[in-house]
Amino acid sequence: MNVQLPDVAAAPPAEQSAQNARLPRSRLIRKFVLLFIALIGGALLVSGALELWFSYQENKTALARVQQEKALAAAARIDDFIDEITRQIGWTTRALRSSASLEQRRLEYLRLLSQAPAITEVSHLDATGREDLRVSRLAVDVVGSGADFAAEPKFSEPKPGKPWFSPVYFRRESEPYMTVAIAGSGRGSGVTVAEVNLKFIWDVISAIRVGESGYAYVVDSHGWLIAHPDIGLVLRRTDFSSLPQVAAALPAPTQADSDAAVVGEDAADRKSVV
Amino acid sequence: MRRIISFLVVFACGLSWLAIETQAEQKTSLLGVLWPVSESPELEAFRDGLRELGYVEGQNVTIEYRFAKGNDALLPDLAADLVRQNVDVIVTWGVTAAKVAVQATKTIPVVNGSMSDPVRAKLVESLARPKGNLTGLTSSTPQLSAKRVELMKEAVPGLSRLAVLATPNPTARLGLEETRAAAGALGVAVQVEEVDDASDLEGAFERMAQSKAEGLIVLADMLFIQNRDRLVGLTAHHGLPAISWAREFVEAGGLMSYAPSFTDQFRRAAGYVDKILKGANPADLPIERASKFELAINLEAAKALGLEIPPALLARADEVIE
């Protein structure tokens, strides 16, 4: 925009001298005003920009905190899910003395299956690590198969009061599973082994929303996706270990999968929580 | 003046773009339901699933229903009709209807809430990547056949002769193989009665009675859902304890059923439809396996048959109808 200034050159010659006397002062005022505007404007601009930057940073940390809390809440809920199942298996093993007959044991295992829909199969290993009972939702129940599991961690690892959790594995290529093994309380009472279908934590995970496009997902200790609102990614066995936030969240390979909470953005640029 | 005109032009463009945008958002989707039986709880569960995702029938979604009412021969014409209507997605149930649907169209996405084994039926390449226009959930129904034999043996102590009600459909064929293997392992003789339609049922039951079958397994065919009342009547008339692949059988007064929860599966199927309407390609949507299984027992039917249901079976039951 052009600022219309008084046209000095066009002034009539008669007033020339008087004009000349006033000229430096008006120029000075003009300069002064311009400088003043520039200074104040500049200061306002800088402070505004600073404020904007600070509030952006603040929002970012607040958002990160919210996401972290959501992630921790998700982890807590998954922990609850696993705890609940472990508790249910615990009750079943406690209800059975080491002298319990196979028929009694089978009845208790069937009750366990009807209480915990996520458990697909329960089996019992005797004191020597041989399977004497297997109850399943899908296959025919087996009594006394005698299969030897003595050398496997599901028999050697669980101690009384200290259940053993297997790494997540995939059954029939697409379904994430975990083995939970609990030792019986009495001497020689063997081990109860349950195969848990982790698809059941999907409902927990899908319900977690962060803002408009945020969501939660869960990976195992190797970075394999086990729960995600887009179940298709899980069924296709997606490896998330290359995502930086996942890599950062994956500590020593022995640690449980659900304890870390990290905030990051996934490939689709949506905020995500691990 | 020129400025004013150009401003008006830009303004008008903006307005029309906005109008198109809002229209696109209010666009109603057209779904085609190719249903092998009559209206059923599974269909209701599907609509529930749609509602949970924000689709209201008559508002932002219109559903065209085509019911085959247990007659598979009607399916091709019904499917062709839906294709002519140019529906956005076809929703269906069972591997037979799935086959008909993908024969009718290679472009319209087909979502199946429960089919036995689409890989074996050569309908999809793999469960993880179907690669065609068919996706949805599997039922694992034939794989549960062995479990049904076991449950039957538990309900009828000393069971030695088992009748199997089958049809020529591939799911029933697959189930028959599994049933034979399981019965052989449990030392039970098998007598197969294959029927083509409901009019064969009486004759089949006469033959079962003649050969003194002590239990009956009903294999997977929509015919047996559509004609459940007749089936239940025949089992009661001949005093034959039976286990079916569909819960509807027990609700109609039959003794037992063991199956995935089809209502749960069709609620999930709505999620597939939602994804496809939002632009997902069915070829990339993995087929989900059944994970919730239900044993239903009708104690009234047990009483009428003079059967004492053992505690192990009751402990296992997810639903007991008294």
Coordinates of C-alpha atoms in Angstrom, one line a residue:
Chain A
M1 CA 0.0 0.0 0.0
N2 CA 1.2 3.5 -0.8
V3 CA 1.1 6.0 2.0
Q4 CA 0.1 9.4 0.8
L5 CA 2.5 11.9 2.2
P6 CA 2.2 15.7 1.8
D7 CA 3.6 16.5 -1.6
V8 CA 6.4 18.8 -0.6
A9 CA 7.6 19.6 -4.1
A10 CA 4.2 20.8 -5.2
A11 CA 4.0 23.5 -2.5
P12 CA 3.6 27.1 -3.9
P13 CA 7.0 28.9 -4.1
A14 CA 5.8 31.8 -1.8
E15 CA 5.6 29.4 1.1
Q16 CA 8.9 27.8 0.2
S17 CA 11.0 29.2 3.0
A18 CA 8.5 28.5 5.7
Q19 CA 8.2 25.0 4.4
N20 CA 11.9 24.5 4.5
A21 CA 12.0 25.5 8.1
R22 CA 9.3 22.9 9.0
L23 CA 10.7 20.2 6.8
P24 CA 13.3 18.6 9.0
R25 CA 11.0 18.4 12.0
S26 CA 8.2 16.6 10.1
R27 CA 10.7 14.2 8.7
L28 CA 12.0 13.5 12.2
I29 CA 8.5 12.9 13.5
R30 CA 7.8 10.5 10.6
K31 CA 11.0 8.6 11.3
F32 CA 10.2 8.6 15.0
V33 CA 6.7 7.2 14.4
L34 CA 8.0 4.5 12.0
L35 CA 10.7 3.4 14.4
F36 CA 8.2 3.3 17.3
I37 CA 5.8 1.2 15.3
A38 CA 8.6 -1.1 14.2
L39 CA 9.9 -1.6 17.7
I40 CA 6.5 -2.2 19.3
G41 CA 5.4 -4.4 16.4
G42 CA 8.6 -6.4 16.6
A43 CA 8.4 -6.9 20.3
L44 CA 4.8 -8.1 20.0
L45 CA 5.7 -10.4 17.2
V46 CA 8.6 -12.0 19.1
S47 CA 6.6 -12.4 22.3
G48 CA 3.7 -13.8 20.3
A49 CA 5.9 -16.3 18.6
L50 CA 7.5 -17.3 21.8
E51 CA 4.2 -17.8 23.5
L52 CA 3.0 -19.9 20.5
W53 CA 6.2 -22.0 20.7
F54 CA 5.9 -22.6 24.4
S55 CA 2.2 -23.5 24.3
Y56 CA 3.0 -25.9 21.4
Q57 CA 5.7 -27.5 23.5
E58 CA 3.4 -27.6 26.5
N59 CA 0.6 -29.2 24.5
K60 CA 3.0 -31.7 23.1
T61 CA 4.2 -32.8 26.5
A62 CA 0.6 -32.8 27.8
L63 CA -0.4 -35.0 24.9
A64 CA 2.5 -37.3 25.4
R65 CA 1.6 -37.5 29.1
V66 CA -2.0 -38.4 28.2
Q67 CA -0.8 -41.0 25.8
Q68 CA 1.6 -42.4 28.3
E69 CA -1.1 -42.7 30.8
K70 CA -3.4 -44.4 28.3
A71 CA -0.6 -46.8 27.4
L72 CA 0.0 -47.6 31.1
A73 CA -3.8 -48.0 31.6
A74 CA -3.8 -50.4 28.6
A75 CA -0.8 -52.3 30.0
A76 CA -2.6 -52.5 33.4
R77 CA -5.7 -53.8 31.7
I78 CA -3.8 -56.5 29.9
D79 CA -2.0 -57.3 33.1
D80 CA -5.4 -57.6 34.7
F81 CA -6.5 -59.9 31.9
I82 CA -3.5 -62.2 32.4
D83 CA -3.8 -62.0 36.2
E84 CA -7.4 -62.9 36.1
I85 CA -6.7 -66.0 34.0
T86 CA -3.7 -66.9 36.2
R87 CA -6.0 -66.5 39.3
Q88 CA -8.6 -68.8 37.7
I89 CA -6.1 -71.5 36.9
G90 CA -4.7 -71.1 40.4
W91 CA -8.1 -71.7 42.0
T92 CA -8.5 -74.8 39.9
T93 CA -5.1 -76.2 40.9
R94 CA -5.7 -75.4 44.5
A95 CA -9.1 -77.1 44.4
L96 CA -7.4 -80.3 43.4
R97 CA -5.2 -82.3 45.8
S98 CA -2.4 -84.3 44.4
S99 CA -4.5 -87.4 45.2
A100 CA -7.4 -86.1 43.0
S101 CA -8.7 -88.6 40.5
L102 CA -8.4 -87.9 36.8
E103 CA -12.2 -87.7 36.6
Q104 CA -12.2 -85.0 39.4
R105 CA -9.4 -83.2 37.7
R106 CA -11.3 -83.3 34.3
L107 CA -14.4 -81.8 35.9
E108 CA -12.4 -79.0 37.4
Y109 CA -10.7 -78.3 34.1
L110 CA -14.1 -78.2 32.3
R111 CA -15.3 -75.7 34.9
L112 CA -12.2 -73.6 34.2
L113 CA -12.9 -73.7 30.5
S114 CA -16.5 -72.5 30.9
Q115 CA -15.3 -69.7 33.2
A116 CA -12.5 -68.4 31.1
P117 CA -13.4 -68.3 27.4
A118 CA -9.9 -67.2 26.5
I119 CA -8.5 -70.6 27.5
T120 CA -8.6 -73.0 24.6
E121 CA -6.9 -76.0 26.2
V122 CA -5.9 -77.1 29.6
S123 CA -3.6 -80.1 30.3
H124 CA -2.0 -81.7 33.3
L125 CA 1.6 -82.9 33.6
D126 CA 2.3 -85.4 36.3
A127 CA 5.3 -85.3 38.7
T128 CA 7.5 -86.8 36.0
G129 CA 6.5 -84.4 33.3
R130 CA 4.2 -86.7 31.4
E131 CA 0.8 -85.5 30.2
D132 CA -2.0 -87.5 31.8
L133 CA -4.9 -85.3 30.9
R134 CA -5.8 -82.8 28.2
V135 CA -9.1 -81.0 27.9
S136 CA -9.8 -78.9 24.9
R137 CA -12.5 -76.8 23.2
L138 CA -11.5 -77.9 19.7
A139 CA -10.0 -81.4 19.9
V140 CA -11.2 -84.5 21.6
D141 CA -10.1 -84.7 25.2
V142 CA -7.2 -87.1 25.9
V143 CA -6.7 -89.1 29.0
G144 CA -3.2 -90.6 29.7
S145 CA -1.5 -89.7 26.4
G146 CA 1.8 -90.1 28.3
A147 CA 3.5 -87.5 26.1
D148 CA 6.8 -86.4 27.7
F149 CA 7.2 -82.7 28.5
A150 CA 9.8 -83.1 31.3
A151 CA 12.5 -81.3 29.3
E152 CA 10.3 -78.3 28.4
P153 CA 10.1 -75.0 30.3
K154 CA 6.4 -75.4 30.8
F155 CA 7.2 -78.3 33.2
S156 CA 10.6 -77.2 34.6
E157 CA 10.0 -73.5 35.0
P158 CA 6.8 -73.1 37.2
K159 CA 7.4 -73.2 40.9
P160 CA 4.7 -73.3 43.6
G161 CA 3.4 -69.7 43.9
K162 CA 5.3 -68.6 40.8
P163 CA 3.5 -69.3 37.5
W164 CA 5.4 -69.4 34.2
F165 CA 4.4 -67.5 31.1
S166 CA 5.6 -68.5 27.7
P167 CA 6.6 -66.0 25.0
V168 CA 3.7 -65.2 22.7
Y169 CA 3.4 -67.7 19.9
F170 CA 1.1 -68.0 16.9
R171 CA -1.2 -70.9 16.4
R172 CA -2.4 -71.9 12.9
E173 CA -0.3 -69.0 11.6
S174 CA -2.5 -66.2 12.7
E175 CA -3.7 -66.5 16.3
P176 CA -1.6 -65.1 19.1
Y177 CA -1.4 -67.5 22.0
M178 CA 0.4 -67.7 25.4
T179 CA 1.0 -70.7 27.6
V180 CA 0.5 -70.2 31.3
A181 CA 1.8 -73.0 33.5
I182 CA 1.1 -73.3 37.2
A183 CA 2.6 -75.8 39.6
G184 CA 0.3 -77.7 42.0
S185 CA 0.6 -76.9 45.7
G186 CA 1.3 -80.3 47.0
R187 CA 4.4 -82.4 46.4
G188 CA 4.2 -84.4 43.3
S189 CA 1.0 -82.7 42.2
G190 CA 2.4 -81.8 38.8
V191 CA 1.8 -78.8 36.6
T192 CA -1.4 -77.4 35.1
V193 CA -0.8 -75.9 31.6
A194 CA -3.3 -73.6 29.9
E195 CA -3.1 -72.3 26.4
V196 CA -4.6 -68.8 26.3
N197 CA -5.9 -67.2 23.2
L198 CA -4.7 -63.6 23.2
K199 CA -7.3 -62.6 20.6
F200 CA -9.5 -61.9 23.7
I201 CA -7.4 -58.9 24.6
W202 CA -8.4 -57.4 21.3
D203 CA -11.6 -56.2 22.7
V204 CA -9.7 -54.5 25.5
I205 CA -7.3 -52.8 23.1
S206 CA -9.8 -51.7 20.5
A207 CA -11.7 -49.8 23.1
I208 CA -8.8 -47.6 23.9
R209 CA -8.9 -44.3 22.0
V210 CA -6.5 -41.5 22.2
G211 CA -7.9 -38.3 20.8
E212 CA -9.4 -38.5 17.3
S213 CA -7.0 -40.7 15.5
G214 CA -5.0 -42.2 18.2
Y215 CA -5.2 -45.8 19.2
A216 CA -3.3 -48.4 21.3
Y217 CA -1.5 -51.5 20.1
V218 CA 0.4 -54.2 21.8
V219 CA 3.6 -56.0 20.7
D220 CA 5.4 -59.0 22.2
S221 CA 8.9 -58.9 23.4
H222 CA 10.2 -59.4 19.8
G223 CA 8.1 -56.7 18.3
W224 CA 5.4 -58.9 16.7
L225 CA 2.1 -57.3 16.8
I226 CA -0.4 -59.1 19.1
A227 CA -3.2 -56.6 19.4
H228 CA -4.2 -53.7 17.3
P229 CA -7.6 -52.1 16.5
D230 CA -7.0 -53.2 12.9
I231 CA -6.9 -57.0 13.6
G232 CA -5.9 -57.6 10.0
L233 CA -2.4 -56.5 10.9
V234 CA -2.3 -59.1 13.7
L235 CA -3.7 -61.9 11.5
R236 CA -1.1 -61.1 8.9
R237 CA 1.7 -61.3 11.6
T238 CA 3.1 -57.8 11.3
D239 CA 6.5 -57.1 12.7
F240 CA 6.6 -53.7 14.4
S241 CA 10.1 -54.0 15.8
S242 CA 11.5 -51.6 13.2
L243 CA 9.4 -48.7 14.4
P244 CA 11.6 -46.5 16.5
Q245 CA 9.2 -46.2 19.4
V246 CA 8.7 -49.9 19.6
A247 CA 12.5 -50.5 19.4
A248 CA 12.9 -48.0 22.3
A249 CA 10.2 -49.8 24.3
L250 CA 11.6 -53.2 23.8
P251 CA 14.2 -53.7 26.6
A252 CA 15.9 -57.0 27.4
P253 CA 14.2 -59.8 25.5
T254 CA 13.2 -61.5 28.8
Q255 CA 11.0 -58.7 30.1
A256 CA 7.2 -59.1 29.9
D257 CA 5.6 -57.5 26.9
S258 CA 3.1 -55.2 28.5
D259 CA 5.0 -53.1 31.0
A260 CA 6.5 -50.5 28.7
A261 CA 4.6 -47.4 27.7
V262 CA 6.1 -45.3 24.9
V263 CA 4.6 -42.6 22.6
G264 CA 5.3 -42.4 19.0
E265 CA 3.8 -42.1 15.6
D266 CA 3.3 -45.0 13.3
A267 CA 3.8 -45.3 9.6
A268 CA 0.4 -43.8 8.9
D269 CA 1.5 -40.8 11.0
R270 CA -1.1 -41.4 13.6
K271 CA -0.2 -41.2 17.3
S272 CA 0.1 -44.5 18.8
V273 CA 0.8 -46.0 22.2
V274 CA 2.8 -49.1 22.9
Chain B
M1 CA -15.5 -4.6 -11.2
R2 CA -13.2 -7.4 -12.4
R3 CA -12.2 -8.0 -8.8
I4 CA -15.7 -8.4 -7.6
I5 CA -16.5 -10.8 -10.4
S6 CA -13.5 -13.0 -9.7
F7 CA -14.3 -12.9 -6.0
L8 CA -17.8 -14.1 -6.7
V9 CA -16.5 -16.9 -9.0
V10 CA -14.2 -18.2 -6.3
F11 CA -17.0 -17.9 -3.7
A12 CA -19.4 -19.9 -5.8
C13 CA -16.8 -22.5 -6.4
G14 CA -16.2 -22.9 -2.7
L15 CA -19.9 -23.2 -2.0
S16 CA -20.5 -25.9 -4.5
W17 CA -17.4 -27.8 -3.3
L18 CA -18.9 -27.6 0.2
A19 CA -22.2 -28.9 -1.0
I20 CA -20.6 -31.8 -2.8
E21 CA -18.6 -32.6 0.3
T22 CA -21.7 -32.7 2.6
Q23 CA -23.6 -34.7 0.0
A24 CA -20.8 -37.3 -0.1
E25 CA -20.9 -37.6 3.7
Q26 CA -24.7 -38.2 3.6
K27 CA -24.5 -40.8 0.9
T28 CA -26.3 -43.9 1.9
S29 CA -24.6 -47.2 1.4
L30 CA -26.5 -50.1 -0.2
L31 CA -25.9 -53.5 1.3
G32 CA -27.1 -56.8 -0.2
V33 CA -27.8 -59.7 2.1
L34 CA -27.7 -63.1 0.4
W35 CA -29.2 -65.2 3.2
P36 CA -29.4 -69.0 2.9
V37 CA -32.2 -69.3 5.4
S38 CA -35.1 -67.1 6.6
E39 CA -34.7 -64.1 8.9
S40 CA -32.6 -65.3 11.9
P41 CA -30.7 -64.2 15.1
E42 CA -27.5 -64.1 13.1
L43 CA -28.9 -61.4 10.8
E44 CA -30.2 -59.5 13.8
A45 CA -26.6 -59.7 15.3
F46 CA -25.2 -58.3 12.1
R47 CA -27.6 -55.3 12.2
D48 CA -26.7 -54.8 15.9
G49 CA -23.0 -54.7 14.8
L50 CA -23.8 -52.1 12.1
R51 CA -25.7 -50.0 14.6
E52 CA -22.8 -50.0 17.0
L53 CA -20.7 -48.7 14.2
G54 CA -23.1 -45.9 13.4
Y55 CA -25.1 -47.3 10.5
V56 CA -28.8 -47.0 10.8
E57 CA -31.0 -48.9 8.4
G58 CA -33.1 -46.5 6.3
Q59 CA -30.8 -43.5 7.2
N60 CA -27.3 -44.0 6.1
V61 CA -27.6 -47.6 5.0
T62 CA -30.1 -49.4 2.9
I63 CA -30.2 -53.2 3.0
E64 CA -31.6 -55.4 0.2
Y65 CA -32.6 -58.8 1.6
R66 CA -32.7 -62.0 -0.5
F67 CA -33.7 -65.1 1.5
A68 CA -33.2 -68.6 0.0
K69 CA -35.1 -70.2 2.9
G70 CA -33.0 -73.3 3.0
N71 CA -33.1 -73.9 -0.8
D72 CA -29.6 -73.6 -2.1
A73 CA -30.8 -73.8 -5.7
L74 CA -32.3 -70.3 -5.3
L75 CA -29.0 -68.8 -4.4
P76 CA -27.6 -68.1 -7.9
D77 CA -30.7 -66.1 -9.0
L78 CA -30.8 -64.1 -5.8
A79 CA -27.1 -63.3 -6.0
A80 CA -27.5 -62.2 -9.7
D81 CA -30.3 -60.0 -8.6
L82 CA -28.1 -58.3 -6.0
V83 CA -25.4 -57.8 -8.5
R84 CA -27.9 -56.1 -10.9
Q85 CA -28.8 -53.8 -8.0
N86 CA -25.2 -52.8 -7.9
V87 CA -25.0 -53.1 -4.1
D88 CA -21.8 -51.8 -2.4
V89 CA -21.2 -55.1 -0.4
I90 CA -22.8 -58.5 -0.3
V91 CA -23.2 -60.1 3.1
T92 CA -23.7 -63.8 3.3
W93 CA -23.4 -67.0 5.4
G94 CA -21.8 -70.3 4.7
V95 CA -19.4 -71.6 2.1
T96 CA -22.1 -72.6 -0.4
A97 CA -23.5 -69.0 -0.5
A98 CA -20.0 -67.6 -0.6
K99 CA -19.2 -69.7 -3.7
V100 CA -22.4 -68.5 -5.4
A101 CA -21.6 -64.9 -4.5
V102 CA -18.1 -64.9 -5.9
Q103 CA -19.3 -66.7 -9.0
A104 CA -21.9 -63.9 -9.5
T105 CA -19.4 -61.1 -9.1
K106 CA -15.7 -60.6 -9.1
T107 CA -15.8 -56.9 -8.2
I108 CA -18.4 -56.4 -5.5
P109 CA -16.9 -57.2 -2.1
V110 CA -18.4 -60.2 -0.3
V111 CA -18.3 -60.5 3.5
N112 CA -19.1 -63.9 4.9
G113 CA -19.9 -64.0 8.7
S114 CA -19.2 -67.7 8.9
M115 CA -17.8 -70.2 6.4
S116 CA -16.3 -73.6 7.0
D117 CA -13.0 -73.7 5.1
P118 CA -12.7 -71.1 2.2
V119 CA -9.1 -72.1 1.5
R120 CA -10.0 -75.8 1.0
A121 CA -13.0 -74.7 -1.1
K122 CA -10.5 -72.7 -3.2
L123 CA -12.5 -69.5 -2.7
V124 CA -9.5 -67.6 -1.2
E125 CA -5.8 -67.9 -1.5
S126 CA -5.0 -67.9 2.2
L127 CA -6.8 -66.7 5.4
A128 CA -4.1 -64.0 6.0
R129 CA -4.4 -62.6 2.4
P130 CA -7.6 -63.6 0.6
K131 CA -6.6 -61.9 -2.6
G132 CA -10.1 -61.8 -4.1
N133 CA -13.3 -60.1 -3.3
L134 CA -14.3 -62.5 -0.5
T135 CA -13.4 -62.0 3.1
G136 CA -15.0 -62.5 6.6
L137 CA -14.8 -65.1 9.3
T138 CA -14.5 -68.9 9.4
S139 CA -16.5 -71.3 11.5
S140 CA -14.2 -74.3 12.0
T141 CA -17.5 -76.3 11.9
P142 CA -16.1 -79.5 10.3
Q143 CA -13.1 -79.4 12.7
L144 CA -15.6 -79.5 15.6
S145 CA -17.1 -82.8 14.4
A146 CA -14.8 -84.9 16.5
K147 CA -15.8 -82.9 19.5
R148 CA -19.5 -83.5 18.8
V149 CA -18.9 -87.2 18.6
E150 CA -17.2 -87.0 22.0
L151 CA -20.0 -85.0 23.5
M152 CA -22.6 -87.4 22.2
K153 CA -20.7 -90.3 23.6
E154 CA -20.7 -88.6 27.0
A155 CA -24.4 -87.8 26.9
V156 CA -25.4 -91.4 25.9
P157 CA -23.3 -93.8 28.0
G158 CA -22.4 -97.0 26.1
L159 CA -23.1 -95.4 22.7
S160 CA -22.1 -97.9 20.0
R161 CA -24.1 -96.9 16.9
L162 CA -24.2 -93.4 15.7
A163 CA -26.3 -92.0 12.8
V164 CA -25.1 -89.0 10.8
L165 CA -27.4 -86.7 8.9
A166 CA -25.6 -85.3 6.0
T167 CA -26.1 -83.5 2.6
P168 CA -23.9 -83.4 -0.5
N169 CA -22.6 -79.9 0.4
P170 CA -18.8 -79.6 0.8
T171 CA -19.0 -78.5 4.5
A172 CA -21.1 -81.5 5.4
R173 CA -18.7 -83.8 3.3
L174 CA -15.7 -82.4 5.3
G175 CA -17.6 -82.9 8.5
L176 CA -18.4 -86.5 7.6
E177 CA -14.8 -87.3 7.1
E178 CA -13.9 -85.9 10.5
T179 CA -16.9 -87.6 12.2
R180 CA -16.0 -91.0 10.7
A181 CA -12.4 -90.6 12.0
A182 CA -13.4 -89.6 15.5
A183 CA -16.1 -92.3 15.8
G184 CA -13.6 -94.9 14.6
A185 CA -11.1 -93.7 17.3
L186 CA -13.9 -93.9 20.0
G187 CA -15.1 -97.3 18.8
V188 CA -18.5 -96.2 17.6
A189 CA -20.1 -97.5 14.4
V190 CA -21.4 -94.8 11.9
Q191 CA -24.4 -94.9 9.7
V192 CA -24.7 -92.1 7.2
E193 CA -28.0 -90.8 5.9
E194 CA -27.6 -88.3 3.1
V195 CA -30.6 -86.1 2.2
D196 CA -31.1 -83.7 -0.7
D197 CA -34.0 -81.8 0.7
A198 CA -36.5 -81.7 3.6
S199 CA -38.8 -84.3 2.0
D200 CA -36.1 -87.0 2.5
L201 CA -36.0 -86.4 6.3
E202 CA -38.8 -88.8 7.3
G203 CA -37.3 -91.7 5.3
A204 CA -33.9 -91.1 6.7
F205 CA -35.2 -91.2 10.3
E206 CA -37.1 -94.4 9.5
R207 CA -33.9 -96.1 8.4
M208 CA -32.0 -94.8 11.5
A209 CA -34.7 -96.3 13.7
Q210 CA -34.6 -99.6 11.8
S211 CA -30.8 -99.9 12.3
K212 CA -31.2 -99.0 16.0
A213 CA -29.0 -95.9 16.0
E214 CA -28.5 -94.6 19.6
G215 CA -27.5 -91.1 18.8
L216 CA -27.5 -88.6 15.9
I217 CA -25.1 -86.0 14.6
V218 CA -26.5 -83.4 12.4
L219 CA -23.9 -82.0 10.0
A220 CA -23.7 -78.5 8.7
D221 CA -26.2 -77.6 6.1
M222 CA -28.6 -74.6 6.1
L223 CA -31.4 -77.1 5.3
F224 CA -31.2 -78.2 8.9
I225 CA -31.6 -74.7 10.3
Q226 CA -34.5 -73.9 8.0
N227 CA -36.3 -77.2 8.9
R228 CA -35.3 -77.3 12.6
D229 CA -38.8 -77.7 13.9
R230 CA -39.4 -80.7 11.7
L231 CA -36.0 -82.1 12.6
V232 CA -36.7 -81.7 16.4
G233 CA -40.1 -83.3 15.9
L234 CA -38.5 -86.3 14.2
T235 CA -35.8 -86.8 16.9
A236 CA -38.4 -86.6 19.6
H237 CA -40.7 -89.0 17.7
H238 CA -38.0 -91.6 17.3
G239 CA -36.5 -90.9 20.7
L240 CA -33.1 -90.2 19.2
P241 CA -30.6 -88.0 21.1
A242 CA -29.1 -85.5 18.7
I243 CA -26.3 -82.9 18.5
S244 CA -26.3 -80.2 15.9
W245 CA -24.0 -77.6 14.5
A246 CA -26.4 -74.8 15.2
R247 CA -27.8 -73.4 18.4
E248 CA -31.2 -72.8 16.7
F249 CA -31.7 -76.6 16.9
V250 CA -31.5 -76.5 20.8
E251 CA -33.7 -73.4 21.0
A252 CA -36.3 -75.2 18.9
G253 CA -36.3 -78.1 21.5
G254 CA -33.4 -80.3 20.2
L255 CA -31.0 -81.9 22.8
M256 CA -27.5 -80.4 22.1
S257 CA -25.4 -78.2 19.9
Y258 CA -21.7 -77.4 19.8
A259 CA -20.6 -74.6 17.5
P260 CA -18.9 -71.2 17.3
S261 CA -21.1 -68.4 18.3
F262 CA -22.5 -67.3 15.0
T263 CA -24.2 -64.3 16.4
D264 CA -20.8 -63.1 17.7
Q265 CA -19.3 -63.7 14.3
F266 CA -21.9 -61.7 12.5
R267 CA -21.5 -58.9 14.9
R268 CA -17.8 -58.9 13.9
A269 CA -18.8 -59.2 10.2
A270 CA -20.3 -55.7 10.5
G271 CA -16.8 -54.5 11.2
Y272 CA -15.6 -55.9 7.9
V273 CA -18.5 -54.1 6.0
D274 CA -17.6 -50.9 7.8
K275 CA -14.0 -51.1 6.7
I276 CA -14.9 -51.9 3.1
L277 CA -17.4 -49.0 2.9
K278 CA -14.6 -46.8 4.2
G279 CA -12.5 -47.9 1.2
A280 CA -10.6 -51.0 2.4
N281 CA -9.9 -53.7 -0.2
P282 CA -11.4 -57.1 0.7
A283 CA -8.4 -58.8 -0.8
D284 CA -6.3 -57.2 2.0
L285 CA -8.6 -58.0 4.9
P286 CA -7.5 -61.2 6.6
I287 CA -10.2 -63.8 7.4
E288 CA -10.6 -64.2 11.1
R289 CA -11.0 -67.6 12.7
A290 CA -13.8 -68.5 15.1
S291 CA -12.7 -68.1 18.7
K292 CA -15.9 -68.3 20.8
F293 CA -17.5 -71.8 21.0
E294 CA -20.7 -72.6 22.7
L295 CA -22.2 -75.8 24.0
A296 CA -26.0 -75.6 24.4
I297 CA -28.0 -78.3 26.2
N298 CA -31.8 -78.5 26.4
L299 CA -32.6 -80.3 29.7
E300 CA -36.3 -80.6 28.8
A301 CA -35.3 -82.6 25.7
A302 CA -33.0 -84.7 27.8
K303 CA -35.8 -85.5 30.3
A304 CA -38.2 -86.4 27.4
L305 CA -35.5 -88.8 26.1
G306 CA -34.9 -90.2 29.5
L307 CA -31.3 -89.1 29.5
E308 CA -29.4 -88.2 32.6
I309 CA -26.9 -85.5 31.6
P310 CA -23.6 -86.2 33.4
P311 CA -22.0 -83.4 35.5
A312 CA -19.0 -83.2 33.2
L313 CA -21.2 -82.3 30.3
L314 CA -23.1 -79.7 32.4
A315 CA -19.8 -78.2 33.6
R316 CA -18.9 -77.7 30.0
A317 CA -22.2 -76.2 28.9
D318 CA -22.3 -72.5 28.1
E319 CA -26.1 -72.5 27.9
V320 CA -28.5 -74.8 29.6
I321 CA -32.1 -74.5 28.6
E322 CA -34.5 -75.9 31.3

